[in-house]
mmCIF file of C-alpha atoms in Angstrom:
data_model
loop_
_atom_site.group_PDB
_atom_site.id
_atom_site.type_symbol
_atom_site.label_atom_id
_atom_site.label_comp_id
_atom_site.label_asym_id
_atom_site.label_seq_id
_atom_site.Cartn_x
_atom_site.Cartn_y
_atom_site.Cartn_z
ATOM 1 C CA MET A 1 0.222 -0.119 -0.135
ATOM 2 C CA LEU A 2 3.192 2.063 1.055
ATOM 3 C CA LYS A 3 4.640 1.606 -2.412
ATOM 4 C CA ASN A 4 1.543 2.140 -4.630
ATOM 5 C CA SER A 5 1.107 5.921 -2.476
ATOM 6 C CA VAL A 6 4.836 6.882 -2.941
ATOM 7 C CA LEU A 7 4.523 5.443 -6.908
ATOM 8 C CA LEU A 8 0.867 8.138 -6.877
ATOM 9 C CA GLN A 9 3.011 10.712 -5.190
ATOM 10 C CA GLY A 10 5.574 10.262 -8.330
ATOM 11 C CA MET A 11 4.110 10.104 -11.095
ATOM 12 C CA ALA A 12 1.639 13.053 -10.172
ATOM 13 C CA GLY A 13 4.657 14.976 -9.796
ATOM 14 C CA ALA A 14 5.406 14.170 -12.630
ATOM 15 C CA ALA A 15 2.159 15.056 -14.282
ATOM 16 C CA ALA A 16 2.522 18.877 -12.494
ATOM 17 C CA LEU A 17 6.079 19.466 -14.075
ATOM 18 C CA ALA A 18 5.111 17.526 -17.660
ATOM 19 C CA VAL A 19 2.060 20.152 -17.677
ATOM 20 C CA ALA A 20 3.540 22.974 -16.820
ATOM 21 C CA VAL A 21 6.360 22.267 -19.266
ATOM 22 C CA LEU A 22 4.368 21.508 -22.008
ATOM 23 C CA ALA A 23 1.553 24.279 -21.103
ATOM 24 C CA ARG A 24 4.736 26.260 -20.679
ATOM 25 C CA GLN A 25 4.080 28.957 -23.915
ATOM 26 C CA TRP A 26 0.368 29.775 -23.084
ATOM 27 C CA LEU A 27 1.045 29.828 -19.139
ATOM 28 C CA GLU A 28 3.603 32.246 -19.663
ATOM 29 C CA GLY A 29 1.370 34.169 -22.489
ATOM 30 C CA SER A 30 -0.050 35.829 -19.617
ATOM 31 C CA MET A 31 1.147 37.680 -16.082
ATOM 32 C CA TRP A 32 -1.601 35.934 -14.032
ATOM 33 C CA ARG A 33 -1.201 32.518 -15.538
ATOM 34 C CA HIS A 34 2.387 32.544 -15.104
ATOM 35 C CA MET A 35 1.771 33.047 -11.486
ATOM 36 C CA VAL A 36 -0.698 31.324 -10.493
ATOM 37 C CA LEU A 37 -1.196 28.406 -12.393
ATOM 38 C CA GLN A 38 2.646 27.672 -13.443
ATOM 39 C CA PHE A 39 3.703 28.366 -10.193
ATOM 40 C CA PRO A 40 1.885 26.194 -8.250
ATOM 41 C CA LEU A 41 2.323 23.478 -10.769
ATOM 42 C CA LEU A 42 5.179 23.761 -9.859
ATOM 43 C CA LEU A 43 5.385 24.152 -6.729
ATOM 44 C CA LEU A 44 2.803 21.327 -6.277
ATOM 45 C CA ALA A 45 5.811 18.536 -8.755
ATOM 46 C CA GLY A 46 8.029 19.194 -5.459
ATOM 47 C CA ALA A 47 5.503 18.574 -2.930
ATOM 48 C CA ALA A 48 4.338 15.727 -5.027
ATOM 49 C CA TRP A 49 8.080 14.382 -4.975
ATOM 50 C CA ALA A 50 9.126 14.758 -1.459
ATOM 51 C CA GLY A 51 6.324 12.347 -0.544
ATOM 52 C CA ALA A 52 7.458 10.278 -2.954
ATOM 53 C CA LEU A 53 10.491 10.230 -0.395
ATOM 54 C CA PRO A 54 12.640 7.768 1.522
ATOM 55 C CA PRO A 55 11.184 8.401 5.000
ATOM 56 C CA ALA A 56 14.921 8.923 6.168
ATOM 57 C CA TRP A 57 15.073 11.328 3.515
ATOM 58 C CA GLN A 58 12.121 13.595 5.472
ATOM 59 C CA GLY A 59 13.182 13.990 8.930
ATOM 60 C CA ARG A 60 16.874 14.974 8.216
ATOM 61 C CA SER A 61 18.743 16.963 10.737
ATOM 62 C CA ILE A 62 18.830 20.072 9.173
ATOM 63 C CA ASN A 63 15.425 20.814 8.806
ATOM 64 C CA GLN A 64 14.481 21.375 12.429
ATOM 65 C CA TYR A 65 11.375 22.353 13.023
ATOM 66 C CA GLY A 66 10.874 22.553 9.595
ATOM 67 C CA ILE A 67 12.443 26.430 9.299
ATOM 68 C CA THR A 68 15.304 25.478 6.707
ATOM 69 C CA GLY A 69 12.488 24.536 4.276
ATOM 70 C CA TRP A 70 9.839 27.274 4.755
ATOM 71 C CA VAL A 71 12.989 30.373 4.475
ATOM 72 C CA ALA A 72 14.196 28.358 2.085
ATOM 73 C CA ALA A 73 10.982 28.617 0.157
ATOM 74 C CA SER A 74 10.131 31.861 1.505
ATOM 75 C CA SER A 75 13.036 32.998 0.329
ATOM 76 C CA ILE A 76 12.542 31.379 -3.263
ATOM 77 C CA LEU A 77 9.043 32.969 -4.035
ATOM 78 C CA ALA A 78 9.712 36.499 -2.762
ATOM 79 C CA VAL A 79 12.357 36.656 -5.041
ATOM 80 C CA LEU A 80 10.308 35.172 -8.323
ATOM 81 C CA MET A 81 7.260 37.536 -6.828
ATOM 82 C CA ILE A 82 9.934 40.659 -8.197
ATOM 83 C CA PRO A 83 8.710 41.606 -11.642
ATOM 84 C CA ARG A 84 11.659 41.890 -13.363
ATOM 85 C CA VAL A 85 12.598 37.947 -12.878
ATOM 86 C CA LEU A 86 9.795 37.442 -14.844
ATOM 87 C CA ASP A 87 11.093 38.834 -17.699
ATOM 88 C CA LEU A 88 14.192 37.601 -17.350
ATOM 89 C CA ALA A 89 12.281 34.323 -17.392
ATOM 90 C CA LEU A 90 10.710 34.585 -20.762
ATOM 91 C CA LEU A 91 13.747 36.119 -22.622
ATOM 92 C CA ARG A 92 16.749 33.923 -20.620
ATOM 93 C CA PRO A 93 16.387 29.763 -21.120
ATOM 94 C CA GLU A 94 18.627 29.488 -18.223
ATOM 95 C CA VAL A 95 16.765 31.941 -15.492
ATOM 96 C CA GLU A 96 13.481 30.019 -17.114
ATOM 97 C CA VAL A 97 15.037 26.339 -15.710
ATOM 98 C CA ALA A 98 16.835 28.119 -12.699
ATOM 99 C CA LYS A 99 12.701 29.803 -11.782
ATOM 100 C CA CYS A 100 11.072 26.146 -12.748
ATOM 101 C CA THR A 101 14.518 24.200 -10.545
ATOM 102 C CA ALA A 102 13.452 26.796 -7.807
ATOM 103 C CA LEU A 103 9.941 26.102 -7.530
ATOM 104 C CA VAL A 104 10.458 22.777 -7.642
ATOM 105 C CA LEU A 105 12.500 22.574 -4.828
ATOM 106 C CA ALA A 106 10.571 25.144 -2.642
ATOM 107 C CA GLY A 107 7.510 23.379 -3.140
ATOM 108 C CA LEU A 108 9.830 19.839 -1.915
ATOM 109 C CA ALA A 109 10.622 22.087 1.250
ATOM 110 C CA LEU A 110 7.421 23.037 2.149
ATOM 111 C CA ARG A 111 6.220 19.971 2.434
ATOM 112 C CA LEU A 112 9.014 18.479 4.149
ATOM 113 C CA SER A 113 8.709 21.453 6.893
ATOM 114 C CA TRP A 114 4.573 21.775 7.450
ATOM 115 C CA GLN A 115 5.125 18.427 9.859
ATOM 116 C CA PRO A 116 8.087 18.999 11.674
ATOM 117 C CA ALA A 117 7.326 23.119 11.764
ATOM 118 C CA GLY A 118 4.050 22.924 14.141
ATOM 119 C CA ARG A 119 1.018 25.097 13.970
ATOM 120 C CA VAL A 120 3.411 27.864 15.742
ATOM 121 C CA LEU A 121 6.365 28.580 13.682
ATOM 122 C CA GLN A 122 3.459 27.277 10.788
ATOM 123 C CA PHE A 123 1.123 30.813 11.249
ATOM 124 C CA PHE A 124 4.471 32.530 11.748
ATOM 125 C CA PHE A 125 6.079 31.400 8.009
ATOM 126 C CA LEU A 126 2.685 30.710 6.530
ATOM 127 C CA GLY A 127 1.644 34.226 7.722
ATOM 128 C CA ASN A 128 4.716 36.766 5.948
ATOM 129 C CA LEU A 129 3.974 34.473 3.169
ATOM 130 C CA LEU A 130 0.899 34.954 2.469
ATOM 131 C CA ALA A 131 1.474 38.887 3.937
ATOM 132 C CA MET A 132 4.103 39.817 1.472
ATOM 133 C CA THR A 133 2.144 37.277 -1.729
ATOM 134 C CA ALA A 134 -1.281 40.173 -0.505
ATOM 135 C CA ILE A 135 1.386 43.568 -0.447
ATOM 136 C CA VAL A 136 2.605 42.519 -4.137
ATOM 137 C CA GLY A 137 -0.714 42.068 -5.450
ATOM 138 C CA LEU A 138 -1.496 45.492 -4.368
ATOM 139 C CA LEU A 139 2.055 46.902 -5.125
ATOM 140 C CA TYR A 140 0.246 45.222 -9.293
ATOM 141 C CA ILE A 141 -3.309 46.540 -8.734
ATOM 142 C CA ASP A 142 -1.991 50.636 -7.579
ATOM 143 C CA SER A 143 0.666 50.648 -9.453
ATOM 144 C CA PRO A 144 0.660 53.680 -12.222
ATOM 145 C CA LEU A 145 3.632 51.926 -14.214
ATOM 146 C CA ARG A 146 3.637 48.655 -15.835
ATOM 147 C CA LEU A 147 6.476 46.829 -13.793
ATOM 148 C CA CYS A 148 6.504 44.109 -15.711
ATOM 149 C CA ASN A 149 8.215 44.751 -19.661
ATOM 150 C CA ALA A 150 7.023 41.157 -21.377
ATOM 151 C CA TYR A 151 2.824 41.697 -20.083
ATOM 152 C CA LEU A 152 0.430 44.676 -20.386
ATOM 153 C CA GLN A 153 -0.895 46.619 -17.692
ATOM 154 C CA ASP A 154 -4.293 45.138 -17.132
ATOM 155 C CA ASP A 155 -2.997 41.323 -16.557
ATOM 156 C CA GLN A 156 -0.770 43.213 -14.324
ATOM 157 C CA ILE A 157 -3.843 45.004 -12.413
ATOM 158 C CA ARG A 158 -5.636 41.085 -12.940
ATOM 159 C CA LEU A 159 -2.095 39.254 -11.239
ATOM 160 C CA GLY A 160 -2.458 41.444 -8.320
ATOM 161 C CA GLN A 161 -6.109 41.110 -8.401
ATOM 162 C CA TRP A 162 -5.518 37.115 -7.878
ATOM 163 C CA LEU A 163 -2.381 37.820 -5.611
ATOM 164 C CA VAL A 164 -4.982 39.021 -2.988
ATOM 165 C CA GLY A 165 -7.723 37.321 -3.505
ATOM 166 C CA ILE A 166 -5.710 33.899 -3.181
ATOM 167 C CA SER A 167 -2.777 34.831 0.075
ATOM 168 C CA SER A 168 -6.468 35.685 1.639
ATOM 169 C CA ALA A 169 -7.759 32.357 0.615
ATOM 170 C CA LEU A 170 -5.652 30.382 1.561
ATOM 171 C CA GLY A 171 -4.944 32.258 5.122
ATOM 172 C CA LEU A 172 -8.325 31.846 5.591
ATOM 173 C CA ALA A 173 -7.956 28.033 4.871
ATOM 174 C CA TRP A 174 -5.818 27.952 7.671
ATOM 175 C CA LEU A 175 -7.270 29.631 9.849
ATOM 176 C CA GLY A 176 -10.396 26.769 9.347
ATOM 177 C CA THR A 177 -8.543 23.588 9.867
ATOM 178 C CA VAL A 178 -6.631 25.237 12.833
ATOM 179 C CA THR A 179 -10.378 26.058 15.124
ATOM 180 C CA HIS A 180 -11.212 22.419 14.017
ATOM 181 C CA GLU A 181 -8.752 20.553 15.077
ATOM 182 C CA VAL A 182 -8.430 23.157 18.160
ATOM 183 C CA MET A 183 -12.298 22.118 18.705
ATOM 184 C CA GLN A 184 -11.834 18.213 17.778
ATOM 185 C CA ARG A 185 -9.994 17.874 20.790
ATOM 186 C CA GLU A 186 -11.719 20.264 23.104
ATOM 187 C CA GLN A 187 -14.970 17.242 22.356
ATOM 188 C CA GLN A 188 -12.162 14.511 22.993
ATOM 189 C CA GLN A 189 -11.054 16.122 26.275
ATOM 190 C CA GLN A 190 -14.413 16.907 28.048
ATOM 191 C CA PRO A 191 -15.413 14.233 30.223
ATOM 192 C CA PRO A 192 -18.753 11.948 29.174
ATOM 193 C CA VAL A 193 -22.252 13.922 29.904
ATOM 194 C CA ARG A 194 -24.012 11.300 32.202
#
């Protein structure tokens, strides 16, 4: 059963990477598709492959409490939100390869860091990452200038709206999950009513 799960996760990662690479022209034809569709596909590929790693790799001491993975993933995502990097990824194949590799590694790091981090560190890193994403989205919306040479300003505004919406939805989903877990734990700890 475990072997099937590992195989399925490996295949899911390969499928996500294949879609991100094969549909590259269409995905990168729009600024919002580039960041809202291609980025998550590459992150998903890395996250799926992390689940396919041998158990010995998943608990490495270099990633105590998930801090190393969260810092790496946050740094990668922060750099890739810079408009100039998006332009360079479209113009230079080596930057495109570096972008794709970095996003796959960020997905892998996030998956390996999620459980070890615990709720407090998840809140810290996820809160910072989502806030950064929302602020970048607001900058894309409010900027009077076109920030990416490769994309039109309307596309930039649409991307900003998506980034604000996605970061808000992810934050609410995480809070809902934590609230549900806390309520379940409290119900289990209450003595039975007689």
